[in-house]
CSV table of C-alpha atoms and ligand atoms in Angstrom, one decimal:
chain,number,residue,atom,x,y,z
A,1,UNK,CA,-22.0,-32.8,18.4
A,2,UNK,CA,-23.8,-33.6,15.2
A,3,UNK,CA,-26.4,-36.2,15.0
A,4,UNK,CA,-24.2,-38.4,12.8
A,5,UNK,CA,-21.7,-38.6,15.5
A,6,UNK,CA,-24.3,-39.7,17.9
A,7,UNK,CA,-25.5,-42.3,15.4
A,8,UNK,CA,-22.1,-43.7,15.1
A,9,UNK,CA,-21.8,-44.4,18.9
A,10,UNK,CA,-22.7,-47.3,20.9
A,11,UNK,CA,-22.0,-48.3,24.4
A,12,UNK,CA,-20.7,-51.4,26.2
A,13,UNK,CA,-23.2,-53.5,28.1
A,14,UNK,CA,-21.0,-54.3,31.0
A,15,UNK,CA,-17.4,-53.9,32.1
A,16,UNK,CA,-16.6,-57.5,31.4
A,17,UNK,CA,-18.2,-57.1,28.0
A,18,UNK,CA,-15.8,-54.2,27.3
A,19,UNK,CA,-12.7,-56.0,28.4
A,20,UNK,CA,-13.6,-59.1,26.4
A,21,UNK,CA,-14.2,-56.9,23.4
A,22,UNK,CA,-10.8,-55.4,23.7
A,23,UNK,CA,-9.3,-58.9,24.3
A,24,UNK,CA,-11.2,-59.9,21.2
A,25,UNK,CA,-9.5,-57.2,19.3
A,26,UNK,CA,-6.1,-58.0,20.7
A,27,UNK,CA,-6.2,-61.8,20.5
A,28,UNK,CA,-6.1,-62.8,16.9
A,29,UNK,CA,-3.9,-64.0,14.1
A,30,UNK,CA,-1.1,-61.9,15.8
A,31,UNK,CA,-1.0,-64.3,18.6
A,32,UNK,CA,-1.7,-67.6,17.0
A,33,UNK,CA,-0.3,-67.3,13.5
A,34,UNK,CA,2.3,-64.4,13.6
A,35,UNK,CA,3.9,-64.5,17.0
A,36,UNK,CA,5.2,-68.1,16.8
A,37,UNK,CA,6.5,-67.6,13.3
A,38,UNK,CA,8.3,-64.3,13.7
A,39,UNK,CA,9.8,-65.6,17.0
A,40,UNK,CA,11.0,-68.7,15.1
A,41,UNK,CA,12.5,-66.6,12.4
A,42,UNK,CA,14.2,-64.3,14.9
A,43,UNK,CA,15.8,-67.0,16.8
A,44,UNK,CA,13.7,-67.2,20.0
A,45,UNK,CA,14.9,-66.1,23.5
A,46,UNK,CA,16.3,-62.6,23.0
A,47,UNK,CA,13.5,-61.7,20.7
A,48,UNK,CA,10.9,-62.8,23.2
A,49,UNK,CA,12.7,-60.9,25.9
A,50,UNK,CA,12.5,-57.6,23.9
A,51,UNK,CA,8.9,-58.3,23.1
A,52,UNK,CA,8.0,-58.9,26.8
A,53,UNK,CA,9.8,-55.7,27.9
A,54,UNK,CA,8.0,-53.8,25.1
A,55,UNK,CA,4.6,-55.1,26.2
A,56,UNK,CA,5.2,-53.9,29.8
A,57,UNK,CA,7.0,-50.5,29.3
A,58,UNK,CA,5.6,-49.4,26.0
A,59,UNK,CA,2.4,-51.4,25.3
A,60,UNK,CA,0.7,-51.2,28.6
A,61,UNK,CA,1.1,-47.5,29.2
A,62,UNK,CA,-0.1,-46.9,25.6
A,63,UNK,CA,-3.3,-49.1,25.9
A,64,UNK,CA,-4.3,-46.9,28.8
A,65,UNK,CA,-3.4,-43.8,26.8
A,66,UNK,CA,-5.6,-44.8,23.8
A,67,UNK,CA,-8.6,-45.8,25.9
A,68,UNK,CA,-8.2,-42.5,27.9
A,69,UNK,CA,-8.0,-40.4,24.7
A,70,UNK,CA,-11.0,-42.2,23.3
A,71,UNK,CA,-13.2,-41.9,26.3
A,72,UNK,CA,-12.2,-38.2,26.7
A,73,UNK,CA,-12.7,-37.3,23.0
A,74,UNK,CA,-15.6,-39.5,22.6
A,75,UNK,CA,-15.7,-39.3,18.8
A,76,UNK,CA,-14.0,-41.1,15.8
A,77,UNK,CA,-10.3,-41.2,15.7
A,78,UNK,CA,-9.7,-38.4,13.4
A,79,UNK,CA,-12.0,-35.8,15.0
A,80,UNK,CA,-10.8,-36.9,18.4
A,81,UNK,CA,-7.2,-35.9,17.7
A,82,UNK,CA,-8.5,-32.8,15.8
A,83,UNK,CA,-10.7,-31.6,18.5
A,84,UNK,CA,-8.6,-32.4,21.5
A,85,UNK,CA,-5.7,-30.6,20.0
A,86,UNK,CA,-7.9,-27.6,19.1
A,87,UNK,CA,-7.6,-28.2,15.3
A,88,UNK,CA,-3.8,-28.4,15.3
A,89,UNK,CA,-2.6,-29.4,11.8
A,90,UNK,CA,0.1,-31.8,12.9
A,91,UNK,CA,-2.3,-33.8,15.2
A,92,UNK,CA,-4.8,-34.0,12.4
A,93,UNK,CA,-2.2,-35.9,10.4
A,94,UNK,CA,-1.9,-38.4,13.3
A,95,UNK,CA,-5.6,-39.2,12.6
A,96,UNK,CA,-4.8,-39.8,9.0
A,97,UNK,CA,-1.9,-42.1,9.8
A,98,UNK,CA,-4.1,-44.2,12.1
A,99,UNK,CA,-6.6,-44.7,9.3
A,100,UNK,CA,-3.9,-45.6,6.9
A,101,UNK,CA,-2.6,-48.4,9.2
A,102,UNK,CA,-6.2,-49.8,9.7
A,103,UNK,CA,-6.6,-49.8,5.9
A,104,UNK,CA,-3.3,-51.6,5.2
A,105,UNK,CA,-3.5,-54.1,8.0
A,106,UNK,CA,-7.1,-55.2,7.4
A,107,UNK,CA,-6.3,-55.7,3.6
A,108,UNK,CA,-3.9,-58.5,4.2
A,109,UNK,CA,-5.2,-59.7,7.6
A,110,UNK,CA,-8.3,-60.7,5.9
A,111,UNK,CA,-6.4,-62.9,3.4
A,112,UNK,CA,-4.7,-64.9,6.2
A,113,UNK,CA,-8.0,-65.1,8.1
A,114,UNK,CA,-9.4,-66.6,4.9
A,115,UNK,CA,-6.8,-69.4,5.1
A,116,UNK,CA,-8.4,-70.5,8.4
A,117,UNK,CA,-11.7,-70.8,6.8
A,118,UNK,CA,-10.3,-73.2,4.2
A,119,UNK,CA,-8.5,-75.2,6.9
A,120,UNK,CA,-11.8,-75.4,8.8
A,121,UNK,CA,-13.7,-76.6,5.8
A,122,UNK,CA,-11.2,-79.1,4.6
A,123,UNK,CA,-10.7,-80.5,8.1
A,124,UNK,CA,-14.4,-81.1,8.4
A,125,UNK,CA,-14.4,-82.8,5.0
A,126,UNK,CA,-11.5,-85.0,6.1
A,127,UNK,CA,-9.0,-83.8,3.6
A,128,UNK,CA,-6.2,-83.9,6.1
A,129,UNK,CA,-7.1,-87.3,7.6
A,130,UNK,CA,-4.4,-89.3,5.8
A,131,UNK,CA,-1.9,-86.5,5.2
A,132,UNK,CA,1.6,-86.9,6.4
A,133,UNK,CA,3.7,-84.1,7.9
A,134,UNK,CA,5.8,-84.1,4.6
A,135,UNK,CA,2.8,-83.6,2.5
A,136,UNK,CA,1.3,-80.7,4.6
A,137,UNK,CA,3.8,-78.1,3.3
A,138,UNK,CA,3.2,-78.7,-0.4
A,139,UNK,CA,-0.6,-78.8,0.3
A,140,UNK,CA,-0.3,-75.4,1.9
A,141,UNK,CA,1.8,-74.1,-1.0
A,142,UNK,CA,-0.7,-75.3,-3.6
A,143,UNK,CA,-3.6,-73.8,-1.6
A,144,UNK,CA,-2.1,-70.3,-1.3
A,145,UNK,CA,-1.0,-70.5,-4.9
A,146,UNK,CA,-4.6,-70.9,-6.1
A,147,UNK,CA,-5.7,-67.4,-7.0
A,148,UNK,CA,-9.4,-68.1,-7.2
A,149,UNK,CA,-9.5,-69.8,-3.8
A,150,UNK,CA,-7.6,-67.0,-2.3
A,151,UNK,CA,-9.9,-64.4,-3.6
A,152,UNK,CA,-12.9,-66.5,-2.6
A,153,UNK,CA,-11.8,-66.8,1.0
A,154,UNK,CA,-10.5,-63.2,1.3
A,155,UNK,CA,-13.9,-62.0,-0.1
A,156,UNK,CA,-15.8,-64.2,2.3
A,157,UNK,CA,-13.9,-62.8,5.3
A,158,UNK,CA,-14.2,-59.2,4.3
A,159,UNK,CA,-17.8,-59.8,3.6
A,160,UNK,CA,-18.5,-61.2,7.0
A,161,UNK,CA,-16.6,-58.4,8.7
A,162,UNK,CA,-18.4,-55.8,6.8
A,163,UNK,CA,-21.8,-57.4,7.6
A,164,UNK,CA,-21.2,-57.4,11.3
A,165,UNK,CA,-19.8,-53.9,11.5
A,166,UNK,CA,-22.9,-52.8,9.5
A,167,UNK,CA,-25.4,-54.7,11.6
A,168,UNK,CA,-23.8,-53.8,14.9
A,169,UNK,CA,-21.7,-55.7,17.3
A,170,UNK,CA,-24.2,-56.6,19.9
A,171,UNK,CA,-24.3,-60.3,19.1
A,172,UNK,CA,-20.5,-60.4,18.9
A,173,UNK,CA,-20.1,-59.1,22.4
A,174,UNK,CA,-22.1,-62.1,23.7
A,175,UNK,CA,-20.3,-64.6,21.4
A,176,UNK,CA,-16.9,-63.4,22.6
A,177,UNK,CA,-17.7,-64.3,26.2
A,178,UNK,CA,-18.1,-67.9,25.2
A,179,UNK,CA,-15.9,-68.4,22.2
A,180,UNK,CA,-12.7,-66.6,23.5
A,181,UNK,CA,-12.4,-68.7,26.6
A,182,UNK,CA,-13.1,-71.8,24.4
A,183,UNK,CA,-10.2,-70.8,22.1
A,184,UNK,CA,-7.8,-70.3,25.1
A,185,UNK,CA,-8.8,-73.7,26.4
A,186,UNK,CA,-8.2,-75.4,23.0
A,187,UNK,CA,-4.9,-73.8,22.6
A,188,UNK,CA,-3.9,-74.9,26.1
A,189,UNK,CA,-5.1,-78.5,25.4
A,190,UNK,CA,-3.2,-78.7,22.2
A,191,UNK,CA,-0.1,-77.3,23.8
A,192,UNK,CA,-0.3,-80.0,26.5
A,193,UNK,CA,-0.6,-82.7,23.9
A,194,UNK,CA,2.4,-81.4,22.0
A,195,UNK,CA,4.5,-81.3,25.2
A,196,UNK,CA,3.2,-84.7,26.3
A,197,UNK,CA,4.2,-86.3,22.9
A,198,UNK,CA,7.3,-84.4,22.0
A,199,UNK,CA,8.7,-82.9,25.3
A,200,UNK,CA,9.1,-79.3,26.1
A,201,UNK,CA,12.8,-78.8,26.9
A,202,UNK,CA,13.8,-77.6,23.4
A,203,UNK,CA,10.9,-75.2,23.2
A,204,UNK,CA,11.6,-73.8,26.7
A,205,UNK,CA,15.2,-73.4,25.7
A,206,UNK,CA,14.4,-71.8,22.5
A,207,UNK,CA,11.9,-69.3,24.0
A,208,UNK,CA,13.6,-68.3,27.2
A,209,UNK,CA,17.4,-68.6,26.9
A,210,UNK,CA,18.3,-65.2,25.8
A,211,UNK,CA,21.4,-64.9,23.7
A,212,UNK,CA,21.4,-61.2,23.4
A,213,UNK,CA,24.1,-61.3,20.7
A,214,UNK,CA,21.5,-62.6,18.3
A,215,UNK,CA,19.6,-59.3,18.4
A,216,UNK,CA,19.8,-57.2,15.3
A,217,UNK,CA,18.3,-53.7,14.9
A,218,UNK,CA,15.7,-55.2,12.7
A,219,UNK,CA,14.7,-58.0,15.1
A,220,UNK,CA,14.4,-55.4,17.9
A,221,UNK,CA,12.1,-53.3,15.7
A,222,UNK,CA,10.1,-56.4,14.8
A,223,UNK,CA,9.7,-57.2,18.5
A,224,UNK,CA,8.6,-53.7,19.4
A,225,UNK,CA,6.4,-53.5,16.3
A,226,UNK,CA,4.8,-56.8,17.2
A,227,UNK,CA,4.0,-55.6,20.7
A,228,UNK,CA,1.9,-52.8,19.1
A,229,UNK,CA,0.3,-55.2,16.6
A,230,UNK,CA,-0.7,-57.8,19.1
A,231,UNK,CA,-2.3,-55.3,21.5
A,232,UNK,CA,-4.0,-53.6,18.6
A,233,UNK,CA,-2.2,-50.3,19.3
A,234,UNK,CA,-0.9,-47.4,17.2
A,235,UNK,CA,-3.9,-46.9,15.0
A,236,UNK,CA,-6.7,-45.9,17.3
A,237,UNK,CA,-8.6,-49.1,17.7
A,238,UNK,CA,-8.5,-48.8,21.4
A,239,UNK,CA,-9.4,-45.1,21.0
A,240,UNK,CA,-12.7,-46.1,19.4
A,241,UNK,CA,-13.3,-49.0,22.0
A,242,UNK,CA,-12.5,-46.5,24.8
A,243,UNK,CA,-14.9,-43.9,23.4
A,244,UNK,CA,-17.8,-46.5,23.9
A,245,UNK,CA,-16.8,-47.1,27.5
A,246,UNK,CA,-18.8,-45.5,30.4
A,247,UNK,CA,-17.1,-43.1,32.8
A,248,UNK,CA,-15.9,-44.6,36.0
A,249,UNK,CA,-14.6,-48.0,34.6
A,250,UNK,CA,-10.9,-48.6,35.6
A,251,UNK,CA,-8.7,-48.1,32.6
A,252,UNK,CA,-5.5,-49.4,34.1
A,253,UNK,CA,-6.8,-52.6,35.4
A,254,UNK,CA,-8.5,-53.2,32.1
A,255,UNK,CA,-5.2,-52.6,30.3
A,256,UNK,CA,-3.4,-55.1,32.5
A,257,UNK,CA,-6.0,-57.8,31.9
A,258,UNK,CA,-5.8,-57.3,28.2
A,259,UNK,CA,-2.0,-57.4,28.0
A,260,UNK,CA,-1.8,-60.4,30.3
A,261,UNK,CA,-4.3,-62.6,28.5
A,262,UNK,CA,-2.9,-61.6,25.1
A,263,UNK,CA,0.7,-62.5,26.0
A,264,UNK,CA,-0.4,-65.9,27.6
A,265,UNK,CA,-2.2,-66.9,24.5
A,266,UNK,CA,0.7,-66.0,22.2
A,267,UNK,CA,3.2,-68.0,24.4
A,268,UNK,CA,0.8,-71.0,24.5
A,269,UNK,CA,0.5,-70.9,20.7
A,270,UNK,CA,4.3,-71.4,20.6
A,271,UNK,CA,4.0,-74.4,22.9
A,272,UNK,CA,1.4,-75.7,20.6
A,273,UNK,CA,3.6,-75.8,17.5
A,274,UNK,CA,7.3,-75.8,18.4
A,275,UNK,CA,7.5,-79.2,20.1
A,276,UNK,CA,6.2,-80.7,16.9
A,277,UNK,CA,8.7,-78.8,14.8
A,278,UNK,CA,11.6,-79.7,17.1
A,279,UNK,CA,10.4,-83.3,17.9
A,280,UNK,CA,9.8,-84.4,14.3
A,281,UNK,CA,12.7,-82.3,12.9
A,282,UNK,CA,10.0,-81.0,10.5
A,283,UNK,CA,11.3,-79.0,7.6
A,284,UNK,CA,9.2,-75.9,7.3
A,285,UNK,CA,8.9,-74.7,3.7
A,286,UNK,CA,8.1,-71.2,5.0
A,287,UNK,CA,7.8,-70.4,8.7
A,288,UNK,CA,4.7,-68.4,8.1
A,289,UNK,CA,2.8,-71.6,7.2
A,290,UNK,CA,3.4,-73.3,10.6
A,291,UNK,CA,0.0,-72.7,12.0
A,292,UNK,CA,-1.5,-74.6,9.1
A,293,UNK,CA,1.2,-77.3,8.6
A,294,UNK,CA,2.3,-78.5,12.0
A,295,UNK,CA,-1.0,-79.2,13.6
A,296,UNK,CA,-2.2,-81.8,11.1
A,297,UNK,CA,0.1,-84.3,12.8
A,298,UNK,CA,-1.9,-84.0,16.0
A,299,UNK,CA,-5.3,-83.9,14.5
A,300,UNK,CA,-4.6,-86.9,12.4
A,301,UNK,CA,-3.6,-89.0,15.3
A,302,UNK,CA,-6.5,-88.1,17.5
A,303,UNK,CA,-9.8,-90.0,17.4
A,304,UNK,CA,-12.2,-87.7,15.7
A,305,UNK,CA,-9.3,-85.5,14.7
A,306,UNK,CA,-11.2,-84.1,11.8
A,307,UNK,CA,-13.7,-82.6,14.0
A,308,UNK,CA,-11.2,-81.3,16.6
A,309,UNK,CA,-9.2,-79.7,13.8
A,310,UNK,CA,-12.3,-78.1,12.3
A,311,UNK,CA,-13.3,-76.7,15.7
A,312,UNK,CA,-9.9,-75.4,16.3
A,313,UNK,CA,-9.5,-73.5,12.9
A,314,UNK,CA,-13.1,-72.2,13.3
A,315,UNK,CA,-12.2,-70.7,16.7
A,316,UNK,CA,-9.1,-69.2,15.2
A,317,UNK,CA,-11.3,-67.7,12.4
A,318,UNK,CA,-13.6,-66.3,15.1
A,319,UNK,CA,-10.6,-64.7,16.9
A,320,UNK,CA,-9.5,-63.2,13.7
A,321,UNK,CA,-13.0,-61.9,13.1
A,322,UNK,CA,-13.2,-60.0,16.4
A,323,UNK,CA,-9.9,-58.4,15.3
A,324,UNK,CA,-10.9,-57.4,11.8
A,325,UNK,CA,-14.1,-55.8,13.3
A,326,UNK,CA,-11.8,-53.6,15.3
A,327,UNK,CA,-9.8,-52.7,12.3
A,328,UNK,CA,-12.9,-51.8,10.1
A,329,UNK,CA,-14.9,-49.9,12.8
A,330,UNK,CA,-12.4,-46.9,13.0
A,331,UNK,CA,-12.4,-46.6,9.2
A,332,UNK,CA,-16.2,-46.8,9.1
A,333,UNK,CA,-16.9,-44.4,11.9
A,334,UNK,CA,-14.5,-41.9,10.3
A,335,UNK,CA,-16.1,-42.1,6.9
A,336,UNK,CA,-19.6,-41.7,8.4
A,337,UNK,CA,-18.7,-38.6,10.4
A,338,UNK,CA,-16.5,-37.0,7.7
A,339,UNK,CA,-18.6,-37.6,4.6
A,340,UNK,CA,-21.9,-37.3,6.5
A,341,UNK,CA,-23.1,-40.6,5.1
A,342,UNK,CA,-25.1,-43.5,6.8
A,343,UNK,CA,-23.5,-46.5,8.5
A,344,UNK,CA,-24.7,-48.7,5.7
A,345,UNK,CA,-23.0,-46.6,3.0
A,346,UNK,CA,-19.9,-46.0,5.0
A,347,UNK,CA,-19.5,-49.8,5.7
A,348,UNK,CA,-20.1,-50.7,2.1
A,349,UNK,CA,-17.7,-48.1,0.8
A,350,UNK,CA,-14.8,-48.9,3.2
A,351,UNK,CA,-15.2,-52.7,2.8
A,352,UNK,CA,-15.0,-52.6,-0.9
A,353,UNK,CA,-11.9,-50.4,-1.0
A,354,UNK,CA,-10.0,-52.4,1.6
A,355,UNK,CA,-11.1,-55.6,-0.2
A,356,UNK,CA,-9.6,-54.3,-3.4
A,357,UNK,CA,-6.2,-53.6,-1.8
A,358,UNK,CA,-6.4,-57.1,-0.2
A,359,UNK,CA,-6.7,-58.7,-3.6
A,360,UNK,CA,-3.0,-57.9,-4.2
A,361,UNK,CA,-2.0,-59.8,-1.0
A,362,UNK,CA,-4.4,-62.6,-1.9
A,363,UNK,CA,-2.6,-63.2,-5.2
A,364,UNK,CA,1.0,-62.7,-3.8
A,365,UNK,CA,1.6,-66.2,-2.6
A,366,UNK,CA,2.1,-67.8,-5.9
A,367,UNK,CA,-1.0,-67.0,-7.9
A,368,UNK,CA,0.2,-64.1,-10.0
A,369,UNK,CA,3.9,-63.7,-10.7
A,370,UNK,CA,3.8,-59.9,-10.6
A,371,UNK,CA,2.4,-59.8,-7.1
A,372,UNK,CA,4.4,-62.8,-6.1
A,373,UNK,CA,7.7,-61.1,-6.9
A,374,UNK,CA,6.6,-58.1,-4.9
A,375,UNK,CA,5.4,-60.4,-2.0
A,376,UNK,CA,2.7,-57.9,-1.2
A,377,UNK,CA,1.4,-59.6,1.9
A,378,UNK,CA,4.7,-59.7,3.7
A,379,UNK,CA,5.7,-56.3,2.7
A,380,UNK,CA,2.4,-54.6,3.8
A,381,UNK,CA,2.7,-56.5,7.1
A,382,UNK,CA,6.3,-55.2,7.5
A,383,UNK,CA,5.3,-51.7,6.6
A,384,UNK,CA,2.3,-51.5,9.0
A,385,UNK,CA,3.6,-53.5,11.9
A,386,UNK,CA,7.1,-52.1,12.1
A,387,UNK,CA,6.6,-48.6,10.8
A,388,UNK,CA,3.3,-47.0,10.8
A,389,UNK,CA,2.1,-48.7,14.2
A,390,UNK,CA,5.2,-47.8,16.2
A,391,UNK,CA,5.3,-44.2,14.8
A,392,UNK,CA,1.5,-43.9,15.5
A,393,UNK,CA,1.9,-45.3,19.0
A,394,UNK,CA,4.8,-43.0,19.7
A,395,UNK,CA,2.8,-40.0,18.5
A,396,UNK,CA,-0.3,-41.1,20.5
A,397,UNK,CA,1.8,-41.4,23.6
A,398,UNK,CA,3.2,-37.9,23.1
A,399,UNK,CA,-0.3,-36.6,22.5
A,400,UNK,CA,-1.5,-38.1,25.7
A,401,UNK,CA,1.5,-37.1,27.6
A,402,UNK,CA,1.7,-33.4,26.6
A,403,UNK,CA,-1.5,-32.3,24.8
A,404,UNK,CA,-4.0,-33.6,27.3
A,405,UNK,CA,-3.8,-31.7,30.7
A,406,UNK,CA,-3.2,-33.4,33.9
A,407,UNK,CA,-6.7,-32.6,35.1
A,408,UNK,CA,-8.1,-34.1,31.9
A,409,UNK,CA,-6.2,-37.3,32.4
A,410,UNK,CA,-6.9,-37.6,36.1
A,411,UNK,CA,-10.5,-37.2,35.5
A,412,UNK,CA,-10.5,-40.4,33.4
A,413,UNK,CA,-9.0,-42.5,36.1
A,414,UNK,CA,-10.5,-43.9,39.3
A,415,UNK,CA,-9.4,-42.0,42.4
A,416,UNK,CA,-7.1,-44.8,43.4
A,417,UNK,CA,-5.5,-44.9,40.0
A,418,UNK,CA,-5.3,-41.1,39.9
A,419,UNK,CA,-3.4,-41.0,43.2
A,420,UNK,CA,-1.2,-44.0,43.1
A,421,UNK,CA,-0.5,-45.0,39.6
A,422,UNK,CA,-0.9,-41.8,37.7
A,423,UNK,CA,2.6,-40.3,38.3
A,424,UNK,CA,4.4,-43.4,37.2
A,425,UNK,CA,2.2,-43.9,34.2
A,426,UNK,CA,2.4,-40.4,33.2
A,427,UNK,CA,6.2,-40.5,33.3
A,428,UNK,CA,6.1,-43.7,31.1
A,429,UNK,CA,3.8,-42.1,28.6
A,430,UNK,CA,5.6,-38.8,28.4
A,431,UNK,CA,9.2,-40.0,28.3
A,432,UNK,CA,9.9,-43.7,28.4
A,433,UNK,CA,7.5,-45.1,25.7
A,434,UNK,CA,8.1,-42.4,23.1
A,435,UNK,CA,11.9,-42.2,23.6
A,436,UNK,CA,12.3,-45.9,23.5
A,437,UNK,CA,10.3,-46.3,20.3
A,438,UNK,CA,12.3,-43.5,18.9
A,439,UNK,CA,15.7,-45.1,19.7
A,440,UNK,CA,14.5,-48.4,18.2
A,441,UNK,CA,13.7,-46.6,15.0
A,442,UNK,CA,16.9,-44.7,14.9
A,443,UNK,CA,18.8,-47.8,15.6
A,444,UNK,CA,17.0,-49.5,12.7
A,445,UNK,CA,17.8,-46.8,10.3
A,446,UNK,CA,21.5,-47.1,11.3
A,447,UNK,CA,22.1,-43.9,13.2
A,448,UNK,CA,24.0,-45.7,16.0
A,449,UNK,CA,26.1,-47.9,13.7
A,450,UNK,CA,29.4,-46.7,12.3
B,1,LIG,N1,-4.2,-57.5,17.6
B,1,LIG,C1,-4.7,-58.2,16.5
B,1,LIG,C2,-4.0,-59.5,16.4
B,1,LIG,O1,-3.0,-59.7,17.2
B,1,LIG,C3,-4.8,-57.5,15.2
B,1,LIG,C4,-5.4,-56.2,15.3
B,1,LIG,C5,-6.7,-55.9,15.5
B,1,LIG,C6,-4.8,-54.9,15.2
B,1,LIG,N2,-6.9,-54.6,15.6
B,1,LIG,C7,-5.7,-53.9,15.4
B,1,LIG,C8,-3.4,-54.5,15.0
B,1,LIG,C9,-5.4,-52.6,15.4
B,1,LIG,C10,-3.1,-53.2,15.0
B,1,LIG,C11,-4.1,-52.3,15.2
B,1,LIG,O2,-4.2,-60.3,15.6
């Protein structure tokens, strides 16, 4: 191993630190901004059902696979696939696909994360204090249409992410242990308030009564794609996190914790916003704005609502930050090892290039007509979440299923896990997950329709 590889590595302080760091990566805008809005767009129930099934039969086995590959390979994503496959050309391409996904996702994710910074700041200043629910949509529209503000917040968020990846994540590991539970608690409280004021029956109906006839090939793909996105799978984020993990920690129980907490927060986020939408018959200008438009109703009515709103958006920004770190880290450690450059240079270089691509998304919500027509943000999200992540995840599961030997895999599990859970897990990872994802993709491209 070269010295640069050693230099790029860290290690988790404790098991709980590791799980929380993974939960930090998983819980982010995907849960609080994206899940509620795509579920709303896809008509609820049946979509949620496909999503939940995908989490259990596809997501969970693949989290374990990624962490296992990471800990076994113990390098950056690209060289891990290269070396574990003994320099096989095809598997080297998988590393490239992973890096491509990280690149694309981070570029637009940082733009949306920037919106939470503005909402934090404007809540604090009291801008929303007298705003009605009818005014909140146009306010959002004007904000995302303001190019300079978009670039300012996008740059701020990329900058903070770059700074942390450069300086190391030690402080973050500590902060996560306090701030993530706080976010969970806040989301829970706000959801209770929504249910208390507007009732929950419509929301429950919407989320859990599955009318399977509503499912289209596209909505199935989106549900499966989102299960990858929300668990940070399909691009090697968990491979990197796993490579920092000490031998002997239990991968399967860690995976179960991560998937459960992540799903709980996503569902609670729906309970936070849907009752307001249904209860006030709110007309959404675009469903992707709901995180920013619905909640103003609550925050205004509460004593000290400004402060509550500000704390809430700040916590969401923090959750987004722990996710952006996990998107930038694989790119940085790859560039360090590949071009033999220092962490500083690598971070600077990667941050600037990703920032540049992000500018197109930042300007695509009304600021510049050329980008607006292309709707760069939505398209990049669609491309990465529904194509490159599922394909990456499918290949990672085939890699873990067939390229790693049984002994290699067993050696990464505790003796209990190796004896009792390994056979089922290995079956899922070899056949069930990849074949299901493949069928979903074939279905999407119309192979099964006449
Ligand atoms: N899971 C995060 C969220 O839900 C986003 C994210 C972070 C991600 N790292 C990732 C998505 C890696 C895919 C791959 O907000």
